[in-house]
PDB file of C-alpha atoms in Angstrom:
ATOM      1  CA  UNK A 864       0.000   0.000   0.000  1.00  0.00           C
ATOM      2  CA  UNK A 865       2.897   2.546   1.125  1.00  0.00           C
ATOM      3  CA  UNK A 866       4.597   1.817  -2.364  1.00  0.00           C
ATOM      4  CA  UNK A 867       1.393   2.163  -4.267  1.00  0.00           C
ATOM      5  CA  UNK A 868       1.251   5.793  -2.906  1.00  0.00           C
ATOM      6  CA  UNK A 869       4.667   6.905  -3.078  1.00  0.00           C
ATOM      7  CA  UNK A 870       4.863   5.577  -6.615  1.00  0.00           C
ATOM      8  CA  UNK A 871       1.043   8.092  -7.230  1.00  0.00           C
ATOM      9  CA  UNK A 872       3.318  10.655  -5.762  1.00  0.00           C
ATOM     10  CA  UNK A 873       5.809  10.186  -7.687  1.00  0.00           C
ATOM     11  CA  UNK A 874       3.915  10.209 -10.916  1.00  0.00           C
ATOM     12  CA  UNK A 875       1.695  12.786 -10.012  1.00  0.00           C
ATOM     13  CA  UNK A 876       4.658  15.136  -9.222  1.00  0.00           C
ATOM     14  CA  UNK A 877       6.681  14.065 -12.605  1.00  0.00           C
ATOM     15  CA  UNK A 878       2.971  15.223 -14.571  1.00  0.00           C
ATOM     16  CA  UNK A 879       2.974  18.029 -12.812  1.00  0.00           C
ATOM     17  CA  UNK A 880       6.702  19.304 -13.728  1.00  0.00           C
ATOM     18  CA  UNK A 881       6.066  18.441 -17.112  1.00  0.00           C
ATOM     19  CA  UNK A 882       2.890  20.371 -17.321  1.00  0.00           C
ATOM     20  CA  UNK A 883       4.632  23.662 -16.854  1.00  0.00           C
ATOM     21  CA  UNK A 884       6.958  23.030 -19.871  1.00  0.00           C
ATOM     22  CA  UNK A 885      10.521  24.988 -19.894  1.00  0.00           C
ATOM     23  CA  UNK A 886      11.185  27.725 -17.713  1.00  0.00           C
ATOM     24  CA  UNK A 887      11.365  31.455 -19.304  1.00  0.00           C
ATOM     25  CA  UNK A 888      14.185  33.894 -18.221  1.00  0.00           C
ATOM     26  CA  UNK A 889      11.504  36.367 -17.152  1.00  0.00           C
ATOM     27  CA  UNK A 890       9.953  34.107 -14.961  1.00  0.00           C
ATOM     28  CA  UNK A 891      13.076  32.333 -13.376  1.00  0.00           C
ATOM     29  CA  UNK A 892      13.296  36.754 -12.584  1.00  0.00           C
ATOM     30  CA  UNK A 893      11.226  36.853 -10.177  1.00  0.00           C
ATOM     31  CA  UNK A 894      12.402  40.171  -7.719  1.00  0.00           C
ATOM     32  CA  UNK A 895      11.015  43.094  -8.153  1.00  0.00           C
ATOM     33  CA  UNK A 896      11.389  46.453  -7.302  1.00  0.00           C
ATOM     34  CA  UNK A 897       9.867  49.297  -6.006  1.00  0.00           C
ATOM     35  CA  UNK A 898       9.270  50.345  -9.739  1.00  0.00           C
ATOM     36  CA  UNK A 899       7.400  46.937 -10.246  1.00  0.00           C
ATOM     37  CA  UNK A 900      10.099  46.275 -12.805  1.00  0.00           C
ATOM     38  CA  UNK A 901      12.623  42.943 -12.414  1.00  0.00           C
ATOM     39  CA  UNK A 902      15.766  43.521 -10.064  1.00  0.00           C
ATOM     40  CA  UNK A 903      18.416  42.738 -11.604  1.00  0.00           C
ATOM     41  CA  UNK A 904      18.201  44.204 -15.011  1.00  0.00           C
ATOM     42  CA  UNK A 905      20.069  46.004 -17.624  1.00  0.00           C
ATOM     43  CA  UNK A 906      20.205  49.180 -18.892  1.00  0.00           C
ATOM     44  CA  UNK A 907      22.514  51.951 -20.593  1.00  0.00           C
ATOM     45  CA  UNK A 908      23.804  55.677 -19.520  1.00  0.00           C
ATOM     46  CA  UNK A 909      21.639  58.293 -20.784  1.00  0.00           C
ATOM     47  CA  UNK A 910      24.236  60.797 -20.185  1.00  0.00           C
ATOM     48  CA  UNK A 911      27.785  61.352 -21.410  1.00  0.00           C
ATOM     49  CA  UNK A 912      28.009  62.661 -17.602  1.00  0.00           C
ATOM     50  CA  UNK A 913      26.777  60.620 -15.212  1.00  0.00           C
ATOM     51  CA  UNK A 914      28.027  60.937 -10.896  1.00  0.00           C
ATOM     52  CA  UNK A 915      28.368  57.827  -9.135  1.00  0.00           C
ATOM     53  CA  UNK A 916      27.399  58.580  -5.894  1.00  0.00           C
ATOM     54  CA  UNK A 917      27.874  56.583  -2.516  1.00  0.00           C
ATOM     55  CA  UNK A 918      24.381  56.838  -1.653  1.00  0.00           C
ATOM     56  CA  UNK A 919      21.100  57.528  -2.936  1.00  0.00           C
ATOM     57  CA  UNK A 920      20.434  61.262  -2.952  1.00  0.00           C
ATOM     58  CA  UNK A 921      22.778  64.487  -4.309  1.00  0.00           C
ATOM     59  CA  UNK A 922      23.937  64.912  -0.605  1.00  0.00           C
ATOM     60  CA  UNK A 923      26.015  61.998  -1.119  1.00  0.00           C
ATOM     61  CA  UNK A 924      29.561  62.084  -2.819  1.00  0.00           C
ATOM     62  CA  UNK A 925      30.789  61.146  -5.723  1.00  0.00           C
ATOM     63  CA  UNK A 926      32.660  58.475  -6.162  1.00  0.00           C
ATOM     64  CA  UNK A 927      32.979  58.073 -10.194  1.00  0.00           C
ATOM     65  CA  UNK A 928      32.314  59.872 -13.307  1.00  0.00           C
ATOM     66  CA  UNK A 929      31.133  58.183 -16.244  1.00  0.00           C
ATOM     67  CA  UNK A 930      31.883  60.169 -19.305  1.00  0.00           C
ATOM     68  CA  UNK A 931      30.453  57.926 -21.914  1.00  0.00           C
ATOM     69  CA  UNK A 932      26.667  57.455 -23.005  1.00  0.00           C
ATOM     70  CA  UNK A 933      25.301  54.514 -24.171  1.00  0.00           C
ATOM     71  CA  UNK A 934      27.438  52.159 -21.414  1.00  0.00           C
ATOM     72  CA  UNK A 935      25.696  48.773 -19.650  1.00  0.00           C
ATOM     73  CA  UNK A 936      25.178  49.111 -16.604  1.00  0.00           C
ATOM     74  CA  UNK A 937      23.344  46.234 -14.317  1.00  0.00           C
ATOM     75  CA  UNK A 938      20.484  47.863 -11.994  1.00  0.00           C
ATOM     76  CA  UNK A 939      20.820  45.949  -8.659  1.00  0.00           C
ATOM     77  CA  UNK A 940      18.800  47.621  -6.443  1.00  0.00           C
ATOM     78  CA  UNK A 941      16.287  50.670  -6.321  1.00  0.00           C
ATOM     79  CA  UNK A 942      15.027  53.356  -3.783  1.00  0.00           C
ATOM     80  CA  UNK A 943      12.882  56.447  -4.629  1.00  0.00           C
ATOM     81  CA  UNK A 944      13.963  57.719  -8.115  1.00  0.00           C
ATOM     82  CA  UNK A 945      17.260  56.806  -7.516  1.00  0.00           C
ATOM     83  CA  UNK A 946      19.553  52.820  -8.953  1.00  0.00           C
ATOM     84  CA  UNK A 947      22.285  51.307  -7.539  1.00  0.00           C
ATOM     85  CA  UNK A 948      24.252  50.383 -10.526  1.00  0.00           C
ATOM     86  CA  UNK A 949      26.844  48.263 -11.001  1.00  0.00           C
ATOM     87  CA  UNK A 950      29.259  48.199 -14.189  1.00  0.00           C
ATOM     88  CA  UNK A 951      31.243  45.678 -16.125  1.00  0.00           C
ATOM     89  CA  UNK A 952      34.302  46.148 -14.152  1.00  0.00           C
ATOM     90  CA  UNK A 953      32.180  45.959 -10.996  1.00  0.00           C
ATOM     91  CA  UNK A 954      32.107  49.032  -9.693  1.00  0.00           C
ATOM     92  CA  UNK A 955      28.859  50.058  -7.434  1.00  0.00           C
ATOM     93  CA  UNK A 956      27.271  53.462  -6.773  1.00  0.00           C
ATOM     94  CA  UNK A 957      23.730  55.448  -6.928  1.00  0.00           C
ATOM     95  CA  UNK A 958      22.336  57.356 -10.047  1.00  0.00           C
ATOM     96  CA  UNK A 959      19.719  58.899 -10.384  1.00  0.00           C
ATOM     97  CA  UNK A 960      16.950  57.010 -12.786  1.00  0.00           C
ATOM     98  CA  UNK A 961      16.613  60.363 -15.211  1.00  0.00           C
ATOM     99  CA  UNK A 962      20.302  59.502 -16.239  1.00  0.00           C
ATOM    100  CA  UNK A 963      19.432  55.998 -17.503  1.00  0.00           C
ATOM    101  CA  UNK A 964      17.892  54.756 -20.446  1.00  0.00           C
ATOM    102  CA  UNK A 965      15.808  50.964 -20.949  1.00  0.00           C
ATOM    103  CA  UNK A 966      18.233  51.056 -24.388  1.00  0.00           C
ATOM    104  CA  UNK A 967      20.173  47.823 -24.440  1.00  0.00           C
ATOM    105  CA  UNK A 968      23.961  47.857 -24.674  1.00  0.00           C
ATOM    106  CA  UNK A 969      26.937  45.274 -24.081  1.00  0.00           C
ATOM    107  CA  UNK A 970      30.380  44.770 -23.857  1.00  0.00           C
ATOM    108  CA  UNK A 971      32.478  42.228 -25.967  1.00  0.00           C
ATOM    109  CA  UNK A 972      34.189  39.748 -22.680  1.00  0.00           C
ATOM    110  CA  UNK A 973      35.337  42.499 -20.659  1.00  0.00           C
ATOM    111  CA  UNK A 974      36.759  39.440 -18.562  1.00  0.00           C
ATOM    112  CA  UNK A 975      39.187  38.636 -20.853  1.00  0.00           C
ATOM    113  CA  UNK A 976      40.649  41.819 -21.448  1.00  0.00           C
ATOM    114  CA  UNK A 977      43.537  40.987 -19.237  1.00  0.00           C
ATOM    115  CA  UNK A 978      43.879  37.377 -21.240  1.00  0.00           C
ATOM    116  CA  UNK A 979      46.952  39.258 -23.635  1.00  0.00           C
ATOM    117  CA  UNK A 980      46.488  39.797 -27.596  1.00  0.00           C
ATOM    118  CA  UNK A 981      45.289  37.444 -29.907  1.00  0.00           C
ATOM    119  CA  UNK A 982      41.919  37.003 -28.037  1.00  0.00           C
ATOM    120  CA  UNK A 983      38.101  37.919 -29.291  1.00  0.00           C
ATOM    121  CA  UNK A 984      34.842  37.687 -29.876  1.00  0.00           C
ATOM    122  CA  UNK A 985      33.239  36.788 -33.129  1.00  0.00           C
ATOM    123  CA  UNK A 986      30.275  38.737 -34.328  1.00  0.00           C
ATOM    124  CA  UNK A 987      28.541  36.378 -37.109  1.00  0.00           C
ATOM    125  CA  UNK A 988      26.455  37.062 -39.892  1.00  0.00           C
ATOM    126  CA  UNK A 989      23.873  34.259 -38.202  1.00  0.00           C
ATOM    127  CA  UNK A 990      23.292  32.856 -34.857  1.00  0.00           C
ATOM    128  CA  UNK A 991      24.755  30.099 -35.315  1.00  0.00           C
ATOM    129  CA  UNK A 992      28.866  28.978 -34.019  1.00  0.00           C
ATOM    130  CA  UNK A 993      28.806  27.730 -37.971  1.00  0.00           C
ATOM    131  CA  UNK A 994      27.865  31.268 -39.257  1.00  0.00           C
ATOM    132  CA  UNK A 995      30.693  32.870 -41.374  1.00  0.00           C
ATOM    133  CA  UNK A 996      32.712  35.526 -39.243  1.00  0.00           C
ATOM    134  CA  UNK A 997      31.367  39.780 -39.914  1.00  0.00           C
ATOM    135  CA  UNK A 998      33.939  41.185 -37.453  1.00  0.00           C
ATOM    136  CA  UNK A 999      36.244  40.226 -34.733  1.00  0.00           C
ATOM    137  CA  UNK A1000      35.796  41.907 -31.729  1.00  0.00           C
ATOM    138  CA  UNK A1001      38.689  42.731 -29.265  1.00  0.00           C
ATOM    139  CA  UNK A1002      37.638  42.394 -25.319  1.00  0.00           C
ATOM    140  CA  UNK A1003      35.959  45.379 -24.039  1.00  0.00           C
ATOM    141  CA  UNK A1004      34.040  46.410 -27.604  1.00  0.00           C
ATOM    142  CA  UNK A1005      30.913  48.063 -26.492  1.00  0.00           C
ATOM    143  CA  UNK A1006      27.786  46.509 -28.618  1.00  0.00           C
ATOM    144  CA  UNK A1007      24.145  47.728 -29.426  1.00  0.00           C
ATOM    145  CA  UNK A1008      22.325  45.073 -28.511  1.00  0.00           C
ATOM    146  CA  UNK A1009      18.986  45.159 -30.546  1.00  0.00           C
ATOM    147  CA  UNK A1010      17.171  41.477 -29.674  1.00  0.00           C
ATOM    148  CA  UNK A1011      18.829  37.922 -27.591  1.00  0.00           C
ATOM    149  CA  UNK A1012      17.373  34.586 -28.467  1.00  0.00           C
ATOM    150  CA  UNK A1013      18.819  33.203 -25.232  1.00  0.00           C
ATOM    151  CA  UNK A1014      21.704  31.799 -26.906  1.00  0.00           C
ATOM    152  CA  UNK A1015      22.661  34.773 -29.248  1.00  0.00           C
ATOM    153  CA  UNK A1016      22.363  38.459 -29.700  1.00  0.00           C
ATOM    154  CA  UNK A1017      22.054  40.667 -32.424  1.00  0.00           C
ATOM    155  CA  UNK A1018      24.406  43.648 -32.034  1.00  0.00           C
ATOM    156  CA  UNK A1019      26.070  46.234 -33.796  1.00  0.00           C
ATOM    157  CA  UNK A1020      29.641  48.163 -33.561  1.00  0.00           C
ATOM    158  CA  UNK A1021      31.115  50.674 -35.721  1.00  0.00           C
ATOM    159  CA  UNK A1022      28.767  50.073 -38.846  1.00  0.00           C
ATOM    160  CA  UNK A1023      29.221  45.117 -38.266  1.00  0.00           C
ATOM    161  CA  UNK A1024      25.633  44.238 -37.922  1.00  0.00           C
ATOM    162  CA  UNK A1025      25.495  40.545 -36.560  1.00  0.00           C
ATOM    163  CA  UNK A1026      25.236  37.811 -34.218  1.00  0.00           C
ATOM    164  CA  UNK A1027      27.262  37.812 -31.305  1.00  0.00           C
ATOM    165  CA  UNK A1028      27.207  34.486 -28.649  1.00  0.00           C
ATOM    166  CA  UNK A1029      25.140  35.471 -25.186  1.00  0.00           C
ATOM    167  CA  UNK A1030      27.649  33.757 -23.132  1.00  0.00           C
ATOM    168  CA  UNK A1031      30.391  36.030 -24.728  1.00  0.00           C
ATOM    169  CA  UNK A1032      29.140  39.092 -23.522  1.00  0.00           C
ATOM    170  CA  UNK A1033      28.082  41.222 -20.737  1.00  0.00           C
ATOM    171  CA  UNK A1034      24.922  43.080 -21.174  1.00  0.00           C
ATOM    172  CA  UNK A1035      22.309  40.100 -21.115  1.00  0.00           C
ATOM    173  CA  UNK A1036      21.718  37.374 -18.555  1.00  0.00           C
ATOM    174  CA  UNK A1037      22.390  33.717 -20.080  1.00  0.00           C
ATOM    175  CA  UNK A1038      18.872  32.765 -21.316  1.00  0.00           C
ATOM    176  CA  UNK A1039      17.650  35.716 -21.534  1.00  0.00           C
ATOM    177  CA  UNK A1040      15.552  36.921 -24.679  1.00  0.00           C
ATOM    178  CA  UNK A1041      14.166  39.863 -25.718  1.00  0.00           C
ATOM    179  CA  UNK A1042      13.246  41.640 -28.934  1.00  0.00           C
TER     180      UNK A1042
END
């Protein structure tokens, strides 16, 4: 009898997990902030000059300038009108929300900038690793990132429109898609 239910259970939980079919990005994204819009998220500089700040409000310091609209930044956190940002390099501070744009941008590996020459990231005329090779992108090439698939965004630098591996970048969460 105690087999015959474990062995329901069991089935009944298997049907159940494969009623709700794969998991979406957005969903697995389940914080929210104050805004009622998914914590963490990306985002771009508005600005060509932005103040990091140390705390939420103009009475705080600055701790950084950002001279260059248009840059990634990760949203981490949020309180009034103001986002605690972090960057590619990881740098944290406070800016105010009228300084960023829902735009999406990336950066080409900024992890392997360090690596030495010789190293980069292909942007492809097709999502696909097979696709024939547009550009090659050194480590640290910021991107306009139009749509991700999950698996591969369309981007553009200096003119190269094409495909450019998710996992190679840093601007979009693995899985994530978006048009």
């Amino acid at each position: 009898m105690r087999s015959k239910v474990l062995k329901s259970c069991l089935a009944l939980a298997i049907a159940l997990v494969a009623s709700l079919g794969p998991v979406e990005f957005a969903h697995a994204q389940a914080a929210k902030g104050p805004s009622g819009l998914p914590l963490p998220r990306f985002v771009t500089l508005k600005s060509k000059r932005v103040n990091l700040r140390i705390g939420p409000g103009t009475d705080y310091a600055v701790s950084w300038m950002y001279l260059k609209s248009g840059l990634p930044v990760e949203i981490i956190q949020e309180y009034d009108n103001w986002r605690r940002i972090r960057d590619a390099d990881g740098t944290e501070g406070w800016v105010n929300q009228s300084l960023l744009s829902g735009q999406r941008a990336a950066i080409a590996a900024p992890w392997m900038k360090t690596k030495g020459k010789g190293i980069f990231v292909n942007l492809r005329r097709e999502a696909q690793p097979s696709a024939s090779i547009i550009a090659k992108l050194e480590p640290g090439v910021m991107l306009t990132i139009g749509e991700c698939n999950g698996d591969w965004c369309r981007a553009e630098t200096d003119g190269a429109t094409g495909w450019v591996a998710q996992s190679e970048i840093w601007g979009a969460y693995p899985g994530e898609a978006f048009k």
